[in-house]
């Protein structure tokens, strides 16, 4: 006999409506393969009278969120409001009311995840959040289940579909930053206020979630250093191509062998988001448009790559629906999954992390200037791999490619360079991921 699980939805915006439509569309197929019938019984929205998809029964809509989170006829709550304000309180209310919760709220999970996991455990219910990381790409469940016994050492990836779409257009079509952003907004990849994407906040939340699960240590989002893609221009892409690179916004989390706090402490974790030069023959270089990809490096399995759509309402809705089926199955079995996130991580400061760098500067075209500049790098422990100099009789554009060095060493070198009379400006510094 098929079992019915009743779903209550909070929010029916772009993703919420796509999820509700997909649930209705796939309801019979889910029942056929799982013996579970998902019944959408309530949808809380700000304006219940607003016209909605014809696939959704108008009688489902309510303007009172507590009609969902406290209702006796709701078994699983799907939170698609976003943000940390009312959404966090509503998730807590649902959990304490004995309801499992599915959310796509990356900001909430990144900032309050450990507390919410503990509340779900205490209530004996589930909290699922696959769509909070990389939309349709199934990455969280493999990390917390398939790789649970693995020693995960590094997670690196392209995890923001909006910026990857923009960078693809800037690289392949020569669009300016503003033109690429406008196109992303027209296509629905970017919100009217795209600051969370272009400034790296969205990717920082996602890598905090991924790192917390991968390393079994809570990585706070405010411990992720981040730089966005604002300010990149056509010349950056032209020079990157000349040196055999593409530009991608990367999120990187790595666990180091040497601990902070004594021999028995877990290894420190470094977590960053930054635009980087990626070698053209690296698999991440071929990830285009709104697609995402994540590399997970482990001790036994080696390198694993997860790839798929990282933006768009349907891909996100797919991940949410998969979680709803999982939560329903757990509910009917009378059990829940513990989320394996341990104590708060010891974070390695960004200034101690090591990278190779691309540095673009303008200098006076005069005898001894290049030697003076390279001498500054050397004094601060930054070795130069490649120098490319082009210019006129008065001024030269110089690009330096360095060997790996700590960020504090490069910062010290750049600080001294800014004081040299013959250096007119350092216009771009990018890390390199080969």
Tab-separated table of C-alpha atoms in Angstrom:
chain	number	residue	atom	x	y	z
A	1	UNK	CA	0.000	0.000	0.000
A	2	UNK	CA	1.364	3.384	-0.960
A	3	UNK	CA	2.111	5.751	1.899
A	4	UNK	CA	1.262	9.441	1.788
A	5	UNK	CA	3.580	12.183	3.068
A	6	UNK	CA	2.185	15.696	3.320
A	7	UNK	CA	4.344	18.629	2.198
A	8	UNK	CA	4.089	22.248	3.315
A	9	UNK	CA	5.945	24.898	1.308
A	10	UNK	CA	7.266	28.225	2.611
A	11	UNK	CA	7.713	30.664	-0.265
A	12	UNK	CA	6.601	30.410	-3.864
A	13	UNK	CA	9.022	32.634	-5.721
A	14	UNK	CA	11.050	31.535	-8.739
A	15	UNK	CA	12.477	28.390	-7.134
A	16	UNK	CA	9.449	27.722	-4.953
A	17	UNK	CA	7.058	27.738	-7.882
A	18	UNK	CA	9.418	25.572	-9.934
A	19	UNK	CA	9.582	23.074	-7.049
A	20	UNK	CA	5.806	22.991	-6.612
A	21	UNK	CA	5.294	22.438	-10.338
A	22	UNK	CA	7.962	19.709	-10.415
A	23	UNK	CA	6.399	17.950	-7.429
A	24	UNK	CA	3.018	17.894	-9.171
A	25	UNK	CA	4.618	16.826	-12.451
A	26	UNK	CA	6.721	14.022	-10.945
A	27	UNK	CA	4.323	12.889	-8.192
A	28	UNK	CA	3.173	9.737	-10.006
A	29	UNK	CA	6.727	8.806	-11.040
A	30	UNK	CA	7.968	9.206	-7.461
A	31	UNK	CA	5.143	6.998	-6.224
A	32	UNK	CA	5.967	4.315	-8.799
A	33	UNK	CA	9.617	4.013	-7.796
A	34	UNK	CA	9.373	4.651	-4.047
A	35	UNK	CA	5.830	3.684	-2.993
A	36	UNK	CA	5.588	7.175	-1.484
A	37	UNK	CA	2.916	9.631	-2.567
A	38	UNK	CA	3.886	13.246	-1.949
A	39	UNK	CA	0.870	15.451	-1.250
A	40	UNK	CA	1.413	19.210	-1.446
A	41	UNK	CA	-1.103	20.454	1.134
A	42	UNK	CA	-0.138	24.037	2.036
A	43	UNK	CA	1.886	26.904	0.508
A	44	UNK	CA	2.646	30.009	2.592
A	45	UNK	CA	3.235	33.206	0.593
A	46	UNK	CA	3.167	36.932	1.224
A	47	UNK	CA	0.236	37.503	-1.151
A	48	UNK	CA	-2.108	34.493	-1.470
A	49	UNK	CA	-4.210	36.256	-4.109
A	50	UNK	CA	-1.354	36.825	-6.543
A	51	UNK	CA	-1.763	34.876	-9.823
A	52	UNK	CA	0.282	31.654	-9.762
A	53	UNK	CA	1.038	28.707	-11.990
A	54	UNK	CA	-2.067	27.015	-13.343
A	55	UNK	CA	-0.591	23.698	-12.138
A	56	UNK	CA	-1.153	24.756	-8.525
A	57	UNK	CA	-4.502	24.697	-6.749
A	58	UNK	CA	-5.313	28.233	-5.465
A	59	UNK	CA	-6.818	26.664	-2.329
A	60	UNK	CA	-3.330	25.601	-1.212
A	61	UNK	CA	-2.155	29.160	-0.597
A	62	UNK	CA	-2.143	30.907	2.766
A	63	UNK	CA	-0.716	34.164	4.023
A	64	UNK	CA	0.128	32.732	7.460
A	65	UNK	CA	3.463	30.871	7.649
A	66	UNK	CA	2.378	29.191	10.880
A	67	UNK	CA	-0.367	27.451	8.916
A	68	UNK	CA	2.540	25.445	7.493
A	69	UNK	CA	5.160	25.067	10.242
A	70	UNK	CA	2.682	24.196	13.001
A	71	UNK	CA	-0.048	22.425	11.020
A	72	UNK	CA	-0.949	18.900	12.075
A	73	UNK	CA	-1.483	17.897	8.455
A	74	UNK	CA	2.083	18.800	7.365
A	75	UNK	CA	4.823	16.173	7.713
A	76	UNK	CA	7.722	17.816	5.832
A	77	UNK	CA	8.325	21.571	5.548
A	78	UNK	CA	10.152	22.940	2.506
A	79	UNK	CA	11.718	26.347	3.226
A	80	UNK	CA	12.388	28.429	0.097
A	81	UNK	CA	12.074	31.933	1.545
A	82	UNK	CA	15.808	32.600	1.815
A	83	UNK	CA	17.779	34.776	4.217
A	84	UNK	CA	18.428	34.192	7.887
A	85	UNK	CA	15.717	36.309	9.524
A	86	UNK	CA	12.247	34.801	9.556
A	87	UNK	CA	13.458	31.716	7.675
A	88	UNK	CA	15.696	30.635	10.556
A	89	UNK	CA	12.962	30.994	13.132
A	90	UNK	CA	10.473	29.157	10.926
A	91	UNK	CA	12.880	26.265	10.376
A	92	UNK	CA	13.424	26.008	14.132
A	93	UNK	CA	9.691	26.046	14.768
A	94	UNK	CA	9.131	23.298	12.217
A	95	UNK	CA	11.895	21.131	13.701
A	96	UNK	CA	10.667	21.589	17.261
A	97	UNK	CA	7.160	20.688	16.037
A	98	UNK	CA	8.493	17.314	14.904
A	99	UNK	CA	8.591	18.067	11.196
A	100	UNK	CA	11.512	17.292	8.924
A	101	UNK	CA	12.744	20.274	6.909
A	102	UNK	CA	14.164	20.619	3.402
A	103	UNK	CA	15.818	23.924	2.513
A	104	UNK	CA	17.832	25.512	-0.286
A	105	UNK	CA	18.909	28.343	2.007
A	106	UNK	CA	22.700	28.487	1.727
A	107	UNK	CA	22.991	31.618	3.858
A	108	UNK	CA	21.066	30.009	6.720
A	109	UNK	CA	22.943	26.686	6.630
A	110	UNK	CA	26.344	28.393	6.323
A	111	UNK	CA	25.720	30.715	9.283
A	112	UNK	CA	23.557	28.575	11.587
A	113	UNK	CA	24.070	25.008	10.355
A	114	UNK	CA	25.577	23.364	13.464
A	115	UNK	CA	22.844	24.776	15.726
A	116	UNK	CA	20.100	23.638	13.345
A	117	UNK	CA	21.660	20.183	12.966
A	118	UNK	CA	21.663	19.822	16.755
A	119	UNK	CA	18.015	20.912	16.951
A	120	UNK	CA	17.027	18.395	14.270
A	121	UNK	CA	18.870	15.650	16.158
A	122	UNK	CA	17.188	16.598	19.435
A	123	UNK	CA	13.760	16.478	17.782
A	124	UNK	CA	14.500	13.190	16.009
A	125	UNK	CA	13.814	14.628	12.552
A	126	UNK	CA	15.790	15.397	9.405
A	127	UNK	CA	17.222	18.570	7.946
A	128	UNK	CA	18.083	18.195	4.250
A	129	UNK	CA	19.852	20.936	2.274
A	130	UNK	CA	21.341	19.546	-0.950
A	131	UNK	CA	20.186	22.544	-3.004
A	132	UNK	CA	22.005	24.934	-0.653
A	133	UNK	CA	25.397	24.092	-2.160
A	134	UNK	CA	25.531	23.543	-5.931
A	135	UNK	CA	21.886	23.452	-7.082
A	136	UNK	CA	21.290	20.257	-9.097
A	137	UNK	CA	24.797	18.830	-8.596
A	138	UNK	CA	24.538	15.956	-6.070
A	139	UNK	CA	27.565	16.685	-3.902
A	140	UNK	CA	26.498	16.939	-0.248
A	141	UNK	CA	25.008	13.474	0.071
A	142	UNK	CA	28.077	11.736	-1.458
A	143	UNK	CA	30.349	13.713	0.873
A	144	UNK	CA	28.386	12.940	4.024
A	145	UNK	CA	27.552	9.334	3.114
A	146	UNK	CA	29.751	7.809	0.381
A	147	UNK	CA	32.909	9.591	1.590
A	148	UNK	CA	32.120	9.498	5.295
A	149	UNK	CA	35.039	7.181	6.058
A	150	UNK	CA	37.436	8.959	3.672
A	151	UNK	CA	40.174	11.418	4.554
A	152	UNK	CA	39.061	14.374	2.435
A	153	UNK	CA	41.976	16.715	1.922
A	154	UNK	CA	40.791	19.367	-0.497
A	155	UNK	CA	37.623	20.733	-2.071
A	156	UNK	CA	37.942	23.149	-4.980
A	157	UNK	CA	35.389	24.197	-7.504
A	158	UNK	CA	33.305	26.602	-9.513
A	159	UNK	CA	30.179	26.902	-7.379
A	160	UNK	CA	28.460	30.068	-8.542
A	161	UNK	CA	26.624	29.752	-11.841
A	162	UNK	CA	26.027	33.488	-12.275
A	163	UNK	CA	29.681	34.486	-12.185
A	164	UNK	CA	30.741	31.509	-14.277
A	165	UNK	CA	28.240	32.566	-16.952
A	166	UNK	CA	29.589	36.114	-16.839
A	167	UNK	CA	33.241	35.058	-17.005
A	168	UNK	CA	32.486	32.733	-19.920
A	169	UNK	CA	30.913	35.598	-21.864
A	170	UNK	CA	33.745	37.977	-21.024
A	171	UNK	CA	36.354	35.435	-22.109
A	172	UNK	CA	34.748	34.026	-25.255
A	173	UNK	CA	32.706	36.991	-26.526
A	174	UNK	CA	34.758	39.940	-25.309
A	175	UNK	CA	31.900	41.406	-23.258
A	176	UNK	CA	32.653	44.019	-20.631
A	177	UNK	CA	31.808	43.305	-16.988
A	178	UNK	CA	28.657	45.430	-17.158
A	179	UNK	CA	27.542	43.820	-20.427
A	180	UNK	CA	28.042	40.314	-19.045
A	181	UNK	CA	26.117	41.167	-15.868
A	182	UNK	CA	23.239	42.639	-17.861
A	183	UNK	CA	23.027	39.484	-19.987
A	184	UNK	CA	23.077	37.261	-16.889
A	185	UNK	CA	20.193	39.305	-15.475
A	186	UNK	CA	18.217	39.105	-18.719
A	187	UNK	CA	18.559	35.315	-18.727
A	188	UNK	CA	17.511	34.985	-15.112
A	189	UNK	CA	20.912	33.815	-13.831
A	190	UNK	CA	21.448	36.983	-11.787
A	191	UNK	CA	19.092	38.886	-9.515
A	192	UNK	CA	18.579	42.640	-10.007
A	193	UNK	CA	20.877	42.991	-6.992
A	194	UNK	CA	23.664	40.590	-7.924
A	195	UNK	CA	26.099	41.691	-5.212
A	196	UNK	CA	26.084	38.329	-3.397
A	197	UNK	CA	27.238	36.646	-6.613
A	198	UNK	CA	29.751	39.133	-8.018
A	199	UNK	CA	31.301	39.908	-4.628
A	200	UNK	CA	31.794	36.231	-3.726
A	201	UNK	CA	29.392	36.005	-0.761
A	202	UNK	CA	27.254	33.298	-2.364
A	203	UNK	CA	30.285	31.123	-3.112
A	204	UNK	CA	31.646	31.732	0.403
A	205	UNK	CA	28.444	30.352	1.947
A	206	UNK	CA	28.593	27.298	-0.295
A	207	UNK	CA	32.254	26.477	0.366
A	208	UNK	CA	31.638	26.867	4.124
A	209	UNK	CA	28.908	24.209	3.862
A	210	UNK	CA	31.003	21.909	1.671
A	211	UNK	CA	34.077	22.231	3.890
A	212	UNK	CA	32.096	21.605	7.079
A	213	UNK	CA	30.791	18.301	5.747
A	214	UNK	CA	34.000	17.271	3.974
A	215	UNK	CA	36.270	17.858	6.978
A	216	UNK	CA	33.762	17.081	9.772
A	217	UNK	CA	34.499	20.467	11.333
A	218	UNK	CA	32.206	23.475	11.392
A	219	UNK	CA	33.691	26.103	9.074
A	220	UNK	CA	32.045	29.472	9.804
A	221	UNK	CA	31.212	31.518	6.730
A	222	UNK	CA	32.841	34.607	8.216
A	223	UNK	CA	36.095	32.656	8.308
A	224	UNK	CA	36.112	32.302	4.511
A	225	UNK	CA	38.223	35.029	2.919
A	226	UNK	CA	36.650	36.195	-0.317
A	227	UNK	CA	37.200	38.345	-3.356
A	228	UNK	CA	34.670	38.766	-6.135
A	229	UNK	CA	34.987	39.438	-9.847
A	230	UNK	CA	34.178	43.150	-9.768
A	231	UNK	CA	36.764	45.146	-11.690
A	232	UNK	CA	37.951	42.459	-14.097
A	233	UNK	CA	38.360	43.946	-17.575
A	234	UNK	CA	39.000	42.840	-21.148
A	235	UNK	CA	42.752	43.181	-20.786
A	236	UNK	CA	42.775	40.633	-17.954
A	237	UNK	CA	41.136	38.075	-20.244
A	238	UNK	CA	43.401	38.903	-23.186
A	239	UNK	CA	46.520	38.514	-21.060
A	240	UNK	CA	45.193	35.329	-19.436
A	241	UNK	CA	44.682	33.810	-22.895
A	242	UNK	CA	48.170	34.851	-23.963
A	243	UNK	CA	49.669	32.930	-21.036
A	244	UNK	CA	47.452	29.859	-21.556
A	245	UNK	CA	44.846	30.516	-18.847
A	246	UNK	CA	41.159	31.230	-18.413
A	247	UNK	CA	39.686	33.184	-15.489
A	248	UNK	CA	37.290	31.452	-13.092
A	249	UNK	CA	35.838	32.312	-9.701
A	250	UNK	CA	37.087	29.487	-7.500
A	251	UNK	CA	36.109	28.369	-4.022
A	252	UNK	CA	38.864	26.417	-2.263
A	253	UNK	CA	38.950	24.647	1.090
A	254	UNK	CA	41.928	22.607	2.224
A	255	UNK	CA	42.854	20.749	5.371
A	256	UNK	CA	46.510	20.969	6.291
A	257	UNK	CA	48.466	18.234	8.034
A	258	UNK	CA	50.005	20.538	10.625
A	259	UNK	CA	47.497	21.454	13.336
A	260	UNK	CA	46.950	24.671	15.234
A	261	UNK	CA	46.696	24.106	18.965
A	262	UNK	CA	48.837	21.029	19.600
A	263	UNK	CA	49.641	17.609	18.234
A	264	UNK	CA	46.235	16.158	19.075
A	265	UNK	CA	44.271	18.948	17.369
A	266	UNK	CA	42.844	18.457	13.882
A	267	UNK	CA	44.711	20.041	11.007
A	268	UNK	CA	43.929	23.674	10.303
A	269	UNK	CA	41.624	24.527	7.418
A	270	UNK	CA	42.055	27.271	4.869
A	271	UNK	CA	38.970	28.480	2.989
A	272	UNK	CA	38.909	31.111	0.247
A	273	UNK	CA	36.901	32.443	-2.691
A	274	UNK	CA	38.765	34.351	-5.398
A	275	UNK	CA	39.025	34.923	-9.149
A	276	UNK	CA	41.896	32.815	-10.438
A	277	UNK	CA	43.837	31.983	-13.557
A	278	UNK	CA	43.150	28.344	-14.386
A	279	UNK	CA	45.392	26.491	-16.836
A	280	UNK	CA	43.566	25.906	-20.114
A	281	UNK	CA	44.155	22.129	-19.941
A	282	UNK	CA	42.691	21.823	-16.416
A	283	UNK	CA	39.191	20.235	-16.320
A	284	UNK	CA	37.804	23.282	-14.498
A	285	UNK	CA	38.767	25.480	-17.450
A	286	UNK	CA	36.175	23.740	-19.633
A	287	UNK	CA	33.293	24.407	-17.191
A	288	UNK	CA	31.323	27.062	-19.049
A	289	UNK	CA	28.206	29.197	-18.758
A	290	UNK	CA	26.071	28.507	-15.673
A	291	UNK	CA	27.505	25.033	-15.054
A	292	UNK	CA	29.324	24.215	-11.821
A	293	UNK	CA	31.991	21.660	-10.995
A	294	UNK	CA	33.564	20.533	-7.727
A	295	UNK	CA	36.803	18.574	-7.292
A	296	UNK	CA	37.124	16.562	-4.092
A	297	UNK	CA	40.555	15.142	-3.293
A	298	UNK	CA	40.697	12.214	-0.886
A	299	UNK	CA	43.410	9.925	0.439
A	300	UNK	CA	42.042	6.671	-1.024
A	301	UNK	CA	39.723	7.524	-3.930
A	302	UNK	CA	41.974	10.290	-5.240
A	303	UNK	CA	40.269	13.032	-7.245
A	304	UNK	CA	36.515	12.983	-7.777
A	305	UNK	CA	34.667	15.531	-9.913
A	306	UNK	CA	30.992	16.489	-9.628
A	307	UNK	CA	29.531	18.495	-12.511
A	308	UNK	CA	26.170	19.936	-13.477
A	309	UNK	CA	23.845	22.939	-13.516
A	310	UNK	CA	24.640	25.407	-10.772
A	311	UNK	CA	21.937	27.989	-11.423
A	312	UNK	CA	18.323	28.192	-12.475
A	313	UNK	CA	14.989	27.388	-10.841
A	314	UNK	CA	14.479	23.907	-12.343
A	315	UNK	CA	17.924	22.558	-11.354
A	316	UNK	CA	17.434	23.880	-7.813
A	317	UNK	CA	13.910	22.453	-7.708
A	318	UNK	CA	15.280	19.065	-8.751
A	319	UNK	CA	17.662	19.010	-5.792
A	320	UNK	CA	14.898	20.081	-3.418
A	321	UNK	CA	12.554	17.371	-4.687
A	322	UNK	CA	15.263	14.733	-4.260
A	323	UNK	CA	15.675	15.839	-0.646
A	324	UNK	CA	11.912	15.749	-0.082
A	325	UNK	CA	11.799	12.124	-1.251
A	326	UNK	CA	14.705	11.322	1.073
A	327	UNK	CA	13.075	13.059	4.020
A	328	UNK	CA	9.766	11.303	3.338
A	329	UNK	CA	11.473	7.921	3.195
A	330	UNK	CA	13.256	8.547	6.499
A	331	UNK	CA	9.992	9.687	8.093
A	332	UNK	CA	8.135	6.557	7.046
A	333	UNK	CA	10.981	4.379	8.322
A	334	UNK	CA	10.806	6.145	11.689
A	335	UNK	CA	14.400	7.288	11.712
A	336	UNK	CA	16.587	10.281	10.895
A	337	UNK	CA	20.169	10.871	9.791
A	338	UNK	CA	22.758	12.477	12.040
A	339	UNK	CA	24.705	15.154	10.151
A	340	UNK	CA	28.417	14.520	10.769
A	341	UNK	CA	29.725	17.995	11.597
A	342	UNK	CA	32.114	18.185	14.519
A	343	UNK	CA	33.584	21.098	16.493
A	344	UNK	CA	34.385	24.507	15.049
A	345	UNK	CA	37.426	24.358	12.785
A	346	UNK	CA	40.767	25.997	13.421
A	347	UNK	CA	41.180	28.291	10.429
A	348	UNK	CA	44.472	29.113	8.808
A	349	UNK	CA	44.671	32.876	8.107
A	350	UNK	CA	44.534	33.779	4.425
A	351	UNK	CA	47.870	35.581	4.681
A	352	UNK	CA	49.546	32.224	5.426
A	353	UNK	CA	48.062	30.395	2.431
A	354	UNK	CA	50.342	29.742	-0.522
A	355	UNK	CA	49.635	30.431	-4.211
A	356	UNK	CA	51.327	31.362	-7.426
A	357	UNK	CA	50.325	34.814	-8.660
A	358	UNK	CA	49.720	36.911	-11.738
A	359	UNK	CA	50.660	40.571	-11.201
A	360	UNK	CA	49.951	43.268	-13.804
A	361	UNK	CA	51.674	46.644	-13.370
A	362	UNK	CA	52.599	49.810	-15.257
A	363	UNK	CA	56.155	51.074	-14.891
A	364	UNK	CA	58.329	53.749	-16.455
A	365	UNK	CA	60.333	52.572	-19.439
A	366	UNK	CA	63.804	53.312	-18.121
A	367	UNK	CA	67.083	51.430	-17.588
A	368	UNK	CA	67.166	49.345	-14.429
A	369	UNK	CA	63.450	49.594	-13.612
A	370	UNK	CA	62.674	45.944	-14.279
A	371	UNK	CA	65.654	44.863	-12.201
A	372	UNK	CA	64.527	47.154	-9.386
A	373	UNK	CA	61.011	45.682	-9.421
A	374	UNK	CA	62.137	42.054	-9.502
A	375	UNK	CA	64.542	42.867	-6.680
A	376	UNK	CA	61.612	43.935	-4.513
A	377	UNK	CA	59.867	40.626	-5.138
A	378	UNK	CA	63.043	38.746	-4.271
A	379	UNK	CA	63.601	40.606	-1.011
A	380	UNK	CA	60.196	39.468	0.170
A	381	UNK	CA	60.650	35.829	-0.821
A	382	UNK	CA	58.580	35.896	-4.022
A	383	UNK	CA	60.368	34.228	-6.950
A	384	UNK	CA	59.486	35.229	-10.504
A	385	UNK	CA	58.711	32.471	-13.006
A	386	UNK	CA	57.862	34.574	-16.079
A	387	UNK	CA	58.036	38.255	-17.058
A	388	UNK	CA	56.231	39.760	-20.041
A	389	UNK	CA	56.980	43.413	-20.828
A	390	UNK	CA	55.378	45.511	-23.568
A	391	UNK	CA	55.042	49.251	-23.993
A	392	UNK	CA	56.142	52.538	-25.481
A	393	UNK	CA	59.257	54.642	-24.999
A	394	UNK	CA	57.857	56.191	-21.820
A	395	UNK	CA	55.769	53.463	-20.166
A	396	UNK	CA	55.650	49.680	-20.095
A	397	UNK	CA	52.936	47.211	-19.124
A	398	UNK	CA	54.615	44.363	-17.212
A	399	UNK	CA	53.055	41.025	-16.243
A	400	UNK	CA	54.765	38.837	-13.666
A	401	UNK	CA	53.969	35.158	-13.083
A	402	UNK	CA	55.401	34.014	-9.760
A	403	UNK	CA	56.324	30.739	-8.145
A	404	UNK	CA	54.283	29.745	-5.067
A	405	UNK	CA	54.606	32.080	-2.082
A	406	UNK	CA	52.570	32.935	1.035
A	407	UNK	CA	50.077	35.741	0.590
A	408	UNK	CA	51.765	37.854	3.259
A	409	UNK	CA	55.000	37.758	1.236
A	410	UNK	CA	53.261	39.026	-1.881
A	411	UNK	CA	51.405	41.708	0.088
A	412	UNK	CA	54.687	42.984	1.523
A	413	UNK	CA	56.255	43.073	-1.924
A	414	UNK	CA	53.306	44.961	-3.409
A	415	UNK	CA	53.385	47.460	-0.543
A	416	UNK	CA	57.022	48.266	-1.281
A	417	UNK	CA	56.383	48.409	-5.040
A	418	UNK	CA	53.703	51.053	-4.517
A	419	UNK	CA	56.342	53.325	-3.030
A	420	UNK	CA	58.767	53.122	-5.986
A	421	UNK	CA	58.920	56.259	-8.116
A	422	UNK	CA	59.061	54.307	-11.378
A	423	UNK	CA	56.007	52.142	-10.603
A	424	UNK	CA	52.859	53.913	-11.845
A	425	UNK	CA	50.453	51.350	-10.491
A	426	UNK	CA	49.723	47.688	-9.815
A	427	UNK	CA	46.436	47.117	-11.627
A	428	UNK	CA	45.647	43.459	-11.065
A	429	UNK	CA	46.724	40.581	-8.828
A	430	UNK	CA	45.199	37.143	-9.442
A	431	UNK	CA	46.021	33.795	-7.909
A	432	UNK	CA	46.867	30.894	-10.220
A	433	UNK	CA	45.354	27.413	-10.092
A	434	UNK	CA	47.349	25.152	-12.403
